[in-house]
Amino acid sequence: MQHIRARRTVLGALAALAFVPLVACGQDASPAASPASADPSPPASATTVPSADAKALKAEFKDLEGKFDARLGVYAVDTGTGREVAYNEGERFAFASTFKALAAAAVLQKHSPSEMEQVIEYSPDDLIAHSPVTEKHVETGMSLSALSEAAVRYSDNAAANLLFDALGGPKALDAELEKIGDDVTRMERREPELSRWAPGSTRDTSTPEALAKDLRAYVLGDVLGKGDRAQLTKWLRTNTTGDDLIRAGMPEGWVVGDKTGSGSGYGARNDIAVVWPDDGAPIVLAIMSNRSEEDDDHDDKLIAEAASVVADTFS
């Protein structure tokens, strides 16, 4: 879809000054290559310096909250320069199905290539709402690799639960995230319960900053081996559920690998992604949102327009 550019003139003039670089980061992977090993995040002591442009960006995100009657959280980092775009980046949101990318990454990390091809048997009782791939293979079962692909590319819920089983449950995935430095995300329940969130609850929540750093570690860092990084990247780039979200806010020619998520209430809608611009280092971003009433629905345009702000800032 065409890149959304409902932007203010002042931001176009200020984009080059968006934020002071954090630190000199290692060059991450380009679209034509397998992801390279890289420090998954800058040092904790690195900070951004407030600027007029930072205030203008904050105002634009706040305007989007008003336009869509939603709460918005954004964290993005240009991995080449260390520049950040951040808005409510430390606030908790329901992560919903975005966790499936992290679960697949953890499964890849813990299992050898031959183990990834072992067939997992399951029954009709394991099928739950939105299991479009697993429902077709009840009689034959599916390999761990195929289940991971189904969870990431098609957001298959039964596949995600079977990945939990392969890891030892939600708490085991939580422990794997802690090993890569994420002590923020709280993995507690399985599908479909984990997508049932209400304001104030901390179960099955994370922050935009934490999820973006997790994704960066798995896709661009050295947590996974080269082959596993390439496989995860392929699944993310061929995701079938994200055309109207971050992808819709990116310029033509930019390559996006993403994992979407939506909750069963309060209009929760998220997308986490690694984006490879046509020139420059990858951008890692997480955009999360929700609304105030339980029966509120989400609007994908909120995510797309927030992504457009990020793209314009880093262009």
PDB file of N, CA and C in Angstrom, residues 34-120:
ATOM      1  N   SER A  34      21.722 -12.027   4.975  1.00  0.00           N
ATOM      2  CA  SER A  34      21.220 -12.578   6.217  1.00  0.00           C
ATOM      3  C   SER A  34      21.560 -11.612   7.330  1.00  0.00           C
ATOM      4  N   PRO A  35      20.722 -11.522   8.384  1.00  0.00           N
ATOM      5  CA  PRO A  35      21.004 -10.601   9.474  1.00  0.00           C
ATOM      6  C   PRO A  35      22.376 -10.862  10.064  1.00  0.00           C
ATOM      7  N   ALA A  36      23.114  -9.786  10.313  1.00  0.00           N
ATOM      8  CA  ALA A  36      24.445  -9.910  10.873  1.00  0.00           C
ATOM      9  C   ALA A  36      24.410  -9.820  12.382  1.00  0.00           C
ATOM     10  N   SER A  37      25.435 -10.341  13.030  1.00  0.00           N
ATOM     11  CA  SER A  37      25.552 -10.229  14.467  1.00  0.00           C
ATOM     12  C   SER A  37      25.724  -8.772  14.839  1.00  0.00           C
ATOM     13  N   ALA A  38      25.008  -8.331  15.869  1.00  0.00           N
ATOM     14  CA  ALA A  38      25.099  -6.945  16.296  1.00  0.00           C
ATOM     15  C   ALA A  38      24.697  -6.843  17.743  1.00  0.00           C
ATOM     16  N   ASP A  39      25.254  -5.845  18.438  1.00  0.00           N
ATOM     17  CA  ASP A  39      24.842  -5.573  19.806  1.00  0.00           C
ATOM     18  C   ASP A  39      23.365  -5.247  19.771  1.00  0.00           C
ATOM     19  N   PRO A  40      22.482  -6.012  20.470  1.00  0.00           N
ATOM     20  CA  PRO A  40      21.054  -5.828  20.314  1.00  0.00           C
ATOM     21  C   PRO A  40      20.513  -4.526  20.850  1.00  0.00           C
ATOM     22  N   SER A  41      21.251  -3.806  21.682  1.00  0.00           N
ATOM     23  CA  SER A  41      20.750  -2.541  22.192  1.00  0.00           C
ATOM     24  C   SER A  41      21.905  -1.680  22.650  1.00  0.00           C
ATOM     25  N   PRO A  42      21.726  -0.338  22.642  1.00  0.00           N
ATOM     26  CA  PRO A  42      22.780   0.541  23.098  1.00  0.00           C
ATOM     27  C   PRO A  42      22.943   0.458  24.607  1.00  0.00           C
ATOM     28  N   PRO A  43      24.056   0.962  25.151  1.00  0.00           N
ATOM     29  CA  PRO A  43      24.255   0.930  26.588  1.00  0.00           C
ATOM     30  C   PRO A  43      23.148   1.640  27.334  1.00  0.00           C
ATOM     31  N   ALA A  44      22.856   1.169  28.538  1.00  0.00           N
ATOM     32  CA  ALA A  44      21.757   1.740  29.317  1.00  0.00           C
ATOM     33  C   ALA A  44      21.992   3.208  29.627  1.00  0.00           C
ATOM     34  N   SER A  45      23.260   3.645  29.629  1.00  0.00           N
ATOM     35  CA  SER A  45      23.564   5.023  29.970  1.00  0.00           C
ATOM     36  C   SER A  45      23.297   5.992  28.827  1.00  0.00           C
ATOM     37  N   ALA A  46      23.090   5.475  27.616  1.00  0.00           N
ATOM     38  CA  ALA A  46      22.860   6.341  26.470  1.00  0.00           C
ATOM     39  C   ALA A  46      21.518   7.037  26.594  1.00  0.00           C
ATOM     40  N   THR A  47      21.492   8.323  26.271  1.00  0.00           N
ATOM     41  CA  THR A  47      20.260   9.091  26.381  1.00  0.00           C
ATOM     42  C   THR A  47      20.079   9.946  25.146  1.00  0.00           C
ATOM     43  N   THR A  48      18.842  10.355  24.920  1.00  0.00           N
ATOM     44  CA  THR A  48      18.564  11.324  23.872  1.00  0.00           C
ATOM     45  C   THR A  48      18.479  12.707  24.507  1.00  0.00           C
ATOM     46  N   VAL A  49      18.693  13.725  23.707  1.00  0.00           N
ATOM     47  CA  VAL A  49      18.648  15.095  24.195  1.00  0.00           C
ATOM     48  C   VAL A  49      17.364  15.740  23.707  1.00  0.00           C
ATOM     49  N   PRO A  50      16.548  16.310  24.619  1.00  0.00           N
ATOM     50  CA  PRO A  50      15.307  16.958  24.183  1.00  0.00           C
ATOM     51  C   PRO A  50      15.597  18.042  23.155  1.00  0.00           C
ATOM     52  N   SER A  51      14.718  18.163  22.182  1.00  0.00           N
ATOM     53  CA  SER A  51      14.887  19.175  21.140  1.00  0.00           C
ATOM     54  C   SER A  51      13.519  19.663  20.705  1.00  0.00           C
ATOM     55  N   ALA A  52      13.521  20.734  19.916  1.00  0.00           N
ATOM     56  CA  ALA A  52      12.259  21.241  19.388  1.00  0.00           C
ATOM     57  C   ALA A  52      11.570  20.179  18.562  1.00  0.00           C
ATOM     58  N   ASP A  53      12.370  19.392  17.836  1.00  0.00           N
ATOM     59  CA  ASP A  53      11.772  18.358  17.000  1.00  0.00           C
ATOM     60  C   ASP A  53      11.146  17.266  17.840  1.00  0.00           C
ATOM     61  N   ALA A  54      11.784  16.887  18.954  1.00  0.00           N
ATOM     62  CA  ALA A  54      11.206  15.884  19.838  1.00  0.00           C
ATOM     63  C   ALA A  54       9.845  16.338  20.338  1.00  0.00           C
ATOM     64  N   LYS A  55       9.725  17.608  20.645  1.00  0.00           N
ATOM     65  CA  LYS A  55       8.443  18.144  21.101  1.00  0.00           C
ATOM     66  C   LYS A  55       7.415  18.117  19.976  1.00  0.00           C
ATOM     67  N   ALA A  56       7.863  18.412  18.757  1.00  0.00           N
ATOM     68  CA  ALA A  56       6.940  18.385  17.626  1.00  0.00           C
ATOM     69  C   ALA A  56       6.441  16.968  17.356  1.00  0.00           C
ATOM     70  N   LEU A  57       7.337  15.976  17.472  1.00  0.00           N
ATOM     71  CA  LEU A  57       6.935  14.588  17.276  1.00  0.00           C
ATOM     72  C   LEU A  57       5.958  14.151  18.357  1.00  0.00           C
ATOM     73  N   LYS A  58       6.228  14.543  19.591  1.00  0.00           N
ATOM     74  CA  LYS A  58       5.315  14.210  20.677  1.00  0.00           C
ATOM     75  C   LYS A  58       3.927  14.788  20.407  1.00  0.00           C
ATOM     76  N   ALA A  59       3.900  16.024  19.922  1.00  0.00           N
ATOM     77  CA  ALA A  59       2.617  16.655  19.611  1.00  0.00           C
ATOM     78  C   ALA A  59       1.898  15.900  18.502  1.00  0.00           C
ATOM     79  N   GLU A  60       2.649  15.399  17.519  1.00  0.00           N
ATOM     80  CA  GLU A  60       1.997  14.689  16.422  1.00  0.00           C
ATOM     81  C   GLU A  60       1.401  13.365  16.894  1.00  0.00           C
ATOM     82  N   PHE A  61       2.139  12.642  17.727  1.00  0.00           N
ATOM     83  CA  PHE A  61       1.595  11.390  18.255  1.00  0.00           C
ATOM     84  C   PHE A  61       0.379  11.667  19.137  1.00  0.00           C
ATOM     85  N   LYS A  62       0.439  12.738  19.891  1.00  0.00           N
ATOM     86  CA  LYS A  62      -0.708  13.096  20.729  1.00  0.00           C
ATOM     87  C   LYS A  62      -1.920  13.436  19.861  1.00  0.00           C
ATOM     88  N   ASP A  63      -1.676  14.098  18.749  1.00  0.00           N
ATOM     89  CA  ASP A  63      -2.767  14.391  17.813  1.00  0.00           C
ATOM     90  C   ASP A  63      -3.381  13.099  17.269  1.00  0.00           C
ATOM     91  N   LEU A  64      -2.536  12.099  16.996  1.00  0.00           N
ATOM     92  CA  LEU A  64      -3.052  10.823  16.518  1.00  0.00           C
ATOM     93  C   LEU A  64      -3.925  10.166  17.585  1.00  0.00           C
ATOM     94  N   GLU A  65      -3.529  10.271  18.845  1.00  0.00           N
ATOM     95  CA  GLU A  65      -4.364   9.727  19.918  1.00  0.00           C
ATOM     96  C   GLU A  65      -5.741  10.382  19.916  1.00  0.00           C
ATOM     97  N   GLY A  66      -5.752  11.703  19.726  1.00  0.00           N
ATOM     98  CA  GLY A  66      -7.034  12.398  19.674  1.00  0.00           C
ATOM     99  C   GLY A  66      -7.846  12.034  18.446  1.00  0.00           C
ATOM    100  N   LYS A  67      -7.182  11.942  17.313  1.00  0.00           N
ATOM    101  CA  LYS A  67      -7.864  11.627  16.054  1.00  0.00           C
ATOM    102  C   LYS A  67      -8.536  10.261  16.103  1.00  0.00           C
ATOM    103  N   PHE A  68      -7.853   9.283  16.717  1.00  0.00           N
ATOM    104  CA  PHE A  68      -8.366   7.915  16.739  1.00  0.00           C
ATOM    105  C   PHE A  68      -8.956   7.523  18.094  1.00  0.00           C
ATOM    106  N   ASP A  69      -9.025   8.483  19.017  1.00  0.00           N
ATOM    107  CA  ASP A  69      -9.583   8.220  20.346  1.00  0.00           C
ATOM    108  C   ASP A  69      -8.951   6.971  20.953  1.00  0.00           C
ATOM    109  N   ALA A  70      -7.633   6.983  21.044  1.00  0.00           N
ATOM    110  CA  ALA A  70      -6.893   5.805  21.478  1.00  0.00           C
ATOM    111  C   ALA A  70      -5.666   6.218  22.288  1.00  0.00           C
ATOM    112  N   ARG A  71      -5.134   5.272  23.021  1.00  0.00           N
ATOM    113  CA  ARG A  71      -3.829   5.421  23.675  1.00  0.00           C
ATOM    114  C   ARG A  71      -2.788   4.790  22.774  1.00  0.00           C
ATOM    115  N   LEU A  72      -1.656   5.471  22.598  1.00  0.00           N
ATOM    116  CA  LEU A  72      -0.645   5.059  21.635  1.00  0.00           C
ATOM    117  C   LEU A  72       0.711   4.964  22.312  1.00  0.00           C
ATOM    118  N   GLY A  73       1.467   3.924  21.951  1.00  0.00           N
ATOM    119  CA  GLY A  73       2.840   3.798  22.404  1.00  0.00           C
ATOM    120  C   GLY A  73       3.740   3.487  21.220  1.00  0.00           C
ATOM    121  N   VAL A  74       4.875   4.182  21.127  1.00  0.00           N
ATOM    122  CA  VAL A  74       5.777   4.021  19.989  1.00  0.00           C
ATOM    123  C   VAL A  74       7.222   3.983  20.472  1.00  0.00           C
ATOM    124  N   TYR A  75       7.975   3.042  19.950  1.00  0.00           N
ATOM    125  CA  TYR A  75       9.424   3.069  20.135  1.00  0.00           C
ATOM    126  C   TYR A  75      10.066   2.608  18.833  1.00  0.00           C
ATOM    127  N   ALA A  76      11.008   3.393  18.333  1.00  0.00           N
ATOM    128  CA  ALA A  76      11.737   3.030  17.116  1.00  0.00           C
ATOM    129  C   ALA A  76      13.175   3.463  17.266  1.00  0.00           C
ATOM    130  N   VAL A  77      14.071   2.684  16.674  1.00  0.00           N
ATOM    131  CA  VAL A  77      15.489   3.032  16.705  1.00  0.00           C
ATOM    132  C   VAL A  77      16.103   2.764  15.343  1.00  0.00           C
ATOM    133  N   ASP A  78      16.862   3.731  14.856  1.00  0.00           N
ATOM    134  CA  ASP A  78      17.680   3.557  13.665  1.00  0.00           C
ATOM    135  C   ASP A  78      18.951   2.865  14.134  1.00  0.00           C
ATOM    136  N   THR A  79      19.144   1.609  13.732  1.00  0.00           N
ATOM    137  CA  THR A  79      20.259   0.830  14.269  1.00  0.00           C
ATOM    138  C   THR A  79      21.612   1.274  13.729  1.00  0.00           C
ATOM    139  N   GLY A  80      21.614   2.128  12.722  1.00  0.00           N
ATOM    140  CA  GLY A  80      22.873   2.634  12.207  1.00  0.00           C
ATOM    141  C   GLY A  80      23.392   3.829  12.975  1.00  0.00           C
ATOM    142  N   THR A  81      22.471   4.696  13.417  1.00  0.00           N
ATOM    143  CA  THR A  81      22.871   5.930  14.093  1.00  0.00           C
ATOM    144  C   THR A  81      22.550   5.927  15.579  1.00  0.00           C
ATOM    145  N   GLY A  82      21.635   5.058  15.998  1.00  0.00           N
ATOM    146  CA  GLY A  82      21.200   5.060  17.389  1.00  0.00           C
ATOM    147  C   GLY A  82      20.098   6.062  17.676  1.00  0.00           C
ATOM    148  N   ARG A  83      19.655   6.812  16.672  1.00  0.00           N
ATOM    149  CA  ARG A  83      18.574   7.774  16.911  1.00  0.00           C
ATOM    150  C   ARG A  83      17.280   7.055  17.248  1.00  0.00           C
ATOM    151  N   GLU A  84      16.522   7.623  18.156  1.00  0.00           N
ATOM    152  CA  GLU A  84      15.270   7.021  18.616  1.00  0.00           C
ATOM    153  C   GLU A  84      14.086   7.924  18.344  1.00  0.00           C
ATOM    154  N   VAL A  85      12.938   7.320  18.159  1.00  0.00           N
ATOM    155  CA  VAL A  85      11.641   7.982  18.231  1.00  0.00           C
ATOM    156  C   VAL A  85      10.873   7.273  19.327  1.00  0.00           C
ATOM    157  N   ALA A  86      10.385   8.008  20.299  1.00  0.00           N
ATOM    158  CA  ALA A  86       9.755   7.373  21.453  1.00  0.00           C
ATOM    159  C   ALA A  86       8.564   8.190  21.937  1.00  0.00           C
ATOM    160  N   TYR A  87       7.481   7.478  22.219  1.00  0.00           N
ATOM    161  CA  TYR A  87       6.276   8.113  22.764  1.00  0.00           C
ATOM    162  C   TYR A  87       5.559   7.078  23.616  1.00  0.00           C
ATOM    163  N   ASN A  88       5.412   7.343  24.884  1.00  0.00           N
ATOM    164  CA  ASN A  88       4.829   6.369  25.821  1.00  0.00           C
ATOM    165  C   ASN A  88       5.520   5.015  25.695  1.00  0.00           C
ATOM    166  N   GLU A  89       6.820   5.064  25.416  1.00  0.00           N
ATOM    167  CA  GLU A  89       7.552   3.837  25.128  1.00  0.00           C
ATOM    168  C   GLU A  89       7.703   2.918  26.334  1.00  0.00           C
ATOM    169  N   GLY A  90       7.538   3.451  27.544  1.00  0.00           N
ATOM    170  CA  GLY A  90       7.663   2.642  28.748  1.00  0.00           C
ATOM    171  C   GLY A  90       6.332   2.263  29.373  1.00  0.00           C
ATOM    172  N   GLU A  91       5.227   2.604  28.718  1.00  0.00           N
ATOM    173  CA  GLU A  91       3.907   2.242  29.248  1.00  0.00           C
ATOM    174  C   GLU A  91       3.540   0.820  28.849  1.00  0.00           C
ATOM    175  N   ARG A  92       2.764   0.169  29.705  1.00  0.00           N
ATOM    176  CA  ARG A  92       2.352  -1.212  29.438  1.00  0.00           C
ATOM    177  C   ARG A  92       1.117  -1.267  28.538  1.00  0.00           C
ATOM    178  N   PHE A  93       1.181  -2.187  27.581  1.00  0.00           N
ATOM    179  CA  PHE A  93       0.057  -2.501  26.699  1.00  0.00           C
ATOM    180  C   PHE A  93      -0.051  -4.024  26.631  1.00  0.00           C
ATOM    181  N   ALA A  94      -1.240  -4.525  26.319  1.00  0.00           N
ATOM    182  CA  ALA A  94      -1.386  -5.957  26.048  1.00  0.00           C
ATOM    183  C   ALA A  94      -0.601  -6.286  24.786  1.00  0.00           C
ATOM    184  N   PHE A  95       0.303  -7.289  24.853  1.00  0.00           N
ATOM    185  CA  PHE A  95       1.099  -7.578  23.662  1.00  0.00           C
ATOM    186  C   PHE A  95       0.345  -8.392  22.624  1.00  0.00           C
ATOM    187  N   ALA A  96      -0.718  -9.099  23.037  1.00  0.00           N
ATOM    188  CA  ALA A  96      -1.525  -9.897  22.108  1.00  0.00           C
ATOM    189  C   ALA A  96      -0.620 -10.789  21.248  1.00  0.00           C
ATOM    190  N   SER A  97      -0.939 -10.936  19.978  1.00  0.00           N
ATOM    191  CA  SER A  97      -0.246 -11.935  19.154  1.00  0.00           C
ATOM    192  C   SER A  97       1.163 -11.555  18.736  1.00  0.00           C
ATOM    193  N   THR A  98       1.643 -10.362  19.098  1.00  0.00           N
ATOM    194  CA  THR A  98       3.026 -10.036  18.761  1.00  0.00           C
ATOM    195  C   THR A  98       3.998 -11.022  19.406  1.00  0.00           C
ATOM    196  N   PHE A  99       3.590 -11.655  20.518  1.00  0.00           N
ATOM    197  CA  PHE A  99       4.481 -12.580  21.214  1.00  0.00           C
ATOM    198  C   PHE A  99       4.875 -13.770  20.331  1.00  0.00           C
ATOM    199  N   LYS A 100       4.070 -14.065  19.302  1.00  0.00           N
ATOM    200  CA  LYS A 100       4.327 -15.254  18.484  1.00  0.00           C
ATOM    201  C   LYS A 100       5.673 -15.178  17.760  1.00  0.00           C
ATOM    202  N   ALA A 101       6.103 -13.973  17.410  1.00  0.00           N
ATOM    203  CA  ALA A 101       7.426 -13.839  16.797  1.00  0.00           C
ATOM    204  C   ALA A 101       8.516 -14.198  17.793  1.00  0.00           C
ATOM    205  N   LEU A 102       8.337 -13.799  19.044  1.00  0.00           N
ATOM    206  CA  LEU A 102       9.325 -14.096  20.079  1.00  0.00           C
ATOM    207  C   LEU A 102       9.301 -15.572  20.437  1.00  0.00           C
ATOM    208  N   ALA A 103       8.107 -16.171  20.457  1.00  0.00           N
ATOM    209  CA  ALA A 103       8.000 -17.605  20.747  1.00  0.00           C
ATOM    210  C   ALA A 103       8.696 -18.422  19.663  1.00  0.00           C
ATOM    211  N   ALA A 104       8.480 -18.060  18.409  1.00  0.00           N
ATOM    212  CA  ALA A 104       9.131 -18.780  17.314  1.00  0.00           C
ATOM    213  C   ALA A 104      10.643 -18.630  17.401  1.00  0.00           C
ATOM    214  N   ALA A 105      11.107 -17.433  17.763  1.00  0.00           N
ATOM    215  CA  ALA A 105      12.542 -17.211  17.906  1.00  0.00           C
ATOM    216  C   ALA A 105      13.121 -18.079  19.019  1.00  0.00           C
ATOM    217  N   ALA A 106      12.410 -18.149  20.142  1.00  0.00           N
ATOM    218  CA  ALA A 106      12.886 -18.958  21.261  1.00  0.00           C
ATOM    219  C   ALA A 106      12.900 -20.438  20.913  1.00  0.00           C
ATOM    220  N   VAL A 107      11.917 -20.886  20.147  1.00  0.00           N
ATOM    221  CA  VAL A 107      11.884 -22.284  19.705  1.00  0.00           C
ATOM    222  C   VAL A 107      13.079 -22.565  18.786  1.00  0.00           C
ATOM    223  N   LEU A 108      13.361 -21.654  17.873  1.00  0.00           N
ATOM    224  CA  LEU A 108      14.526 -21.820  16.999  1.00  0.00           C
ATOM    225  C   LEU A 108      15.818 -21.899  17.806  1.00  0.00           C
ATOM    226  N   GLN A 109      15.900 -21.080  18.847  1.00  0.00           N
ATOM    227  CA  GLN A 109      17.114 -21.052  19.660  1.00  0.00           C
ATOM    228  C   GLN A 109      17.327 -22.360  20.417  1.00  0.00           C
ATOM    229  N   LYS A 110      16.241 -22.955  20.889  1.00  0.00           N
ATOM    230  CA  LYS A 110      16.340 -24.118  21.762  1.00  0.00           C
ATOM    231  C   LYS A 110      16.353 -25.448  21.017  1.00  0.00           C
ATOM    232  N   HIS A 111      16.077 -25.439  19.724  1.00  0.00           N
ATOM    233  CA  HIS A 111      15.970 -26.691  18.982  1.00  0.00           C
ATOM    234  C   HIS A 111      16.908 -26.704  17.785  1.00  0.00           C
ATOM    235  N   SER A 112      17.528 -27.847  17.558  1.00  0.00           N
ATOM    236  CA  SER A 112      18.414 -28.025  16.414  1.00  0.00           C
ATOM    237  C   SER A 112      17.585 -28.089  15.133  1.00  0.00           C
ATOM    238  N   PRO A 113      18.239 -27.938  13.980  1.00  0.00           N
ATOM    239  CA  PRO A 113      17.498 -28.053  12.714  1.00  0.00           C
ATOM    240  C   PRO A 113      16.727 -29.362  12.587  1.00  0.00           C
ATOM    241  N   SER A 114      17.317 -30.464  13.044  1.00  0.00           N
ATOM    242  CA  SER A 114      16.610 -31.753  12.949  1.00  0.00           C
ATOM    243  C   SER A 114      15.426 -31.792  13.903  1.00  0.00           C
ATOM    244  N   GLU A 115      15.564 -31.198  15.074  1.00  0.00           N
ATOM    245  CA  GLU A 115      14.450 -31.154  16.022  1.00  0.00           C
ATOM    246  C   GLU A 115      13.325 -30.269  15.502  1.00  0.00           C
ATOM    247  N   MET A 116      13.679 -29.217  14.754  1.00  0.00           N
ATOM    248  CA  MET A 116      12.649 -28.352  14.181  1.00  0.00           C
ATOM    249  C   MET A 116      11.795 -29.097  13.163  1.00  0.00           C
ATOM    250  N   GLU A 117      12.310 -30.190  12.618  1.00  0.00           N
ATOM    251  CA  GLU A 117      11.560 -30.960  11.629  1.00  0.00           C
ATOM    252  C   GLU A 117      10.777 -32.117  12.244  1.00  0.00           C
ATOM    253  N   GLN A 118      10.892 -32.318  13.550  1.00  0.00           N
ATOM    254  CA  GLN A 118      10.119 -33.389  14.177  1.00  0.00           C
ATOM    255  C   GLN A 118       8.642 -33.036  14.187  1.00  0.00           C
ATOM    256  N   VAL A 119       7.803 -34.036  13.948  1.00  0.00           N
ATOM    257  CA  VAL A 119       6.363 -33.809  13.844  1.00  0.00           C
ATOM    258  C   VAL A 119       5.728 -33.798  15.226  1.00  0.00           C
ATOM    259  N   ILE A 120       4.934 -32.775  15.477  1.00  0.00           N
ATOM    260  CA  ILE A 120       4.180 -32.643  16.722  1.00  0.00           C
ATOM    261  C   ILE A 120       2.742 -33.057  16.444  1.00  0.00           C
TER     262      ILE A 120
END
